Amino acid sequence: MKKKILVACGAGIATSTVVCGKVEQLVKDNNIDAEIIQCKIAEVASKQDEADLIVSTTILPTTYKIPAIIATSYITGINTKALDQKILDHLV
């Protein structure tokens, strides 16, 4: 079954683009069928019903019905392997 991942940042442009690339490579490297949807954090609430996971570069303003992971490690380059594993744990 195809997974849907929301990648969100404050404006939906800069940091989410970096994280999108990392998540796309991660699912590809692990043969996971997934659609990555880049969006603004403000759009997540309306999109969560059609997604399996939220990967955010910013503090989440609320709680959601689906798991949410803060992905600042992809921006800082610190503990990226742990973040990779955390994302994979939610997808497989």
Coordinates of C-alpha atoms in Angstrom, one line a residue:
M1 CA 0.0 0.0 0.0
K2 CA 1.3 3.4 -0.9
K3 CA 2.2 5.6 2.0
K4 CA 1.6 9.4 2.0
I5 CA 4.0 11.6 3.8
L6 CA 3.4 15.3 4.5
V7 CA 6.6 17.3 4.6
A8 CA 5.9 20.7 6.2
C9 CA 7.7 23.9 7.2
G10 CA 6.6 27.3 8.1
A11 CA 6.3 28.7 4.5
G12 CA 6.3 25.4 2.6
I13 CA 9.4 26.4 0.6
A14 CA 12.9 26.4 1.9
T15 CA 13.6 23.9 4.7
S16 CA 10.8 21.5 3.5
T17 CA 12.5 21.3 0.1
V18 CA 15.7 20.1 1.8
V19 CA 13.7 17.6 3.9
C20 CA 11.6 16.5 0.9
G21 CA 14.8 15.5 -0.9
K22 CA 16.0 13.5 2.1
V23 CA 12.7 11.7 2.7
E24 CA 12.4 10.9 -1.1
Q25 CA 15.9 9.4 -1.0
L26 CA 15.1 7.4 2.2
V27 CA 12.0 5.8 0.8
K28 CA 13.7 5.1 -2.5
D29 CA 16.7 3.5 -0.8
N30 CA 14.4 1.3 1.3
N31 CA 12.0 0.3 -1.5
I32 CA 9.0 2.0 0.1
D33 CA 6.2 3.0 -2.2
A34 CA 5.4 6.5 -0.9
E35 CA 4.1 9.9 -2.1
I36 CA 5.8 12.9 -0.5
I37 CA 3.6 16.0 -0.3
Q38 CA 5.3 19.3 0.4
C39 CA 3.1 21.8 2.2
K40 CA 3.0 24.7 4.8
I41 CA 2.5 23.8 8.4
A42 CA -0.9 25.6 8.3
E43 CA -2.1 23.1 5.6
V44 CA -1.3 20.0 7.6
A45 CA -4.6 19.8 9.6
S46 CA -6.6 19.8 6.4
K47 CA -4.4 17.2 4.7
Q48 CA -3.8 14.8 7.6
D49 CA -6.8 12.5 6.8
E50 CA -5.2 11.5 3.5
A51 CA -1.7 11.0 4.9
D52 CA 0.2 8.4 7.1
L53 CA 3.0 10.6 8.5
I54 CA 3.9 14.2 9.1
V55 CA 7.6 15.2 8.8
S56 CA 8.0 18.8 9.9
T57 CA 10.9 21.2 10.1
T58 CA 9.1 23.5 12.6
I59 CA 7.4 23.1 15.9
L60 CA 3.9 21.8 15.4
P61 CA 1.2 24.2 16.5
T62 CA -1.2 21.4 17.5
T63 CA -1.5 17.6 17.8
Y64 CA -2.6 15.6 14.8
K65 CA -4.4 12.3 14.2
I66 CA -1.3 10.8 12.6
P67 CA 2.3 10.5 13.8
A68 CA 4.4 13.6 13.5
I69 CA 8.2 13.7 13.4
I70 CA 10.3 16.9 13.8
A71 CA 13.1 16.7 11.2
T72 CA 15.5 19.4 12.2
S73 CA 18.3 16.7 12.1
Y74 CA 18.1 16.9 8.3
I75 CA 18.7 20.6 8.4
T76 CA 21.5 20.5 11.0
G77 CA 23.1 17.3 9.8
I78 CA 23.2 15.9 13.3
N79 CA 21.7 12.5 14.1
T80 CA 20.3 12.0 10.6
K81 CA 20.6 8.2 10.9
A82 CA 18.4 8.2 14.0
L83 CA 15.9 10.3 12.2
D84 CA 16.0 8.0 9.1
Q85 CA 15.2 5.1 11.4
K86 CA 12.4 6.9 13.2
I87 CA 10.7 7.7 9.8
L88 CA 11.2 4.1 8.6
D89 CA 9.7 2.7 11.8
H90 CA 6.4 4.6 11.0
L91 CA 6.3 3.4 7.4
V92 CA 7.1 -0.3 7.6

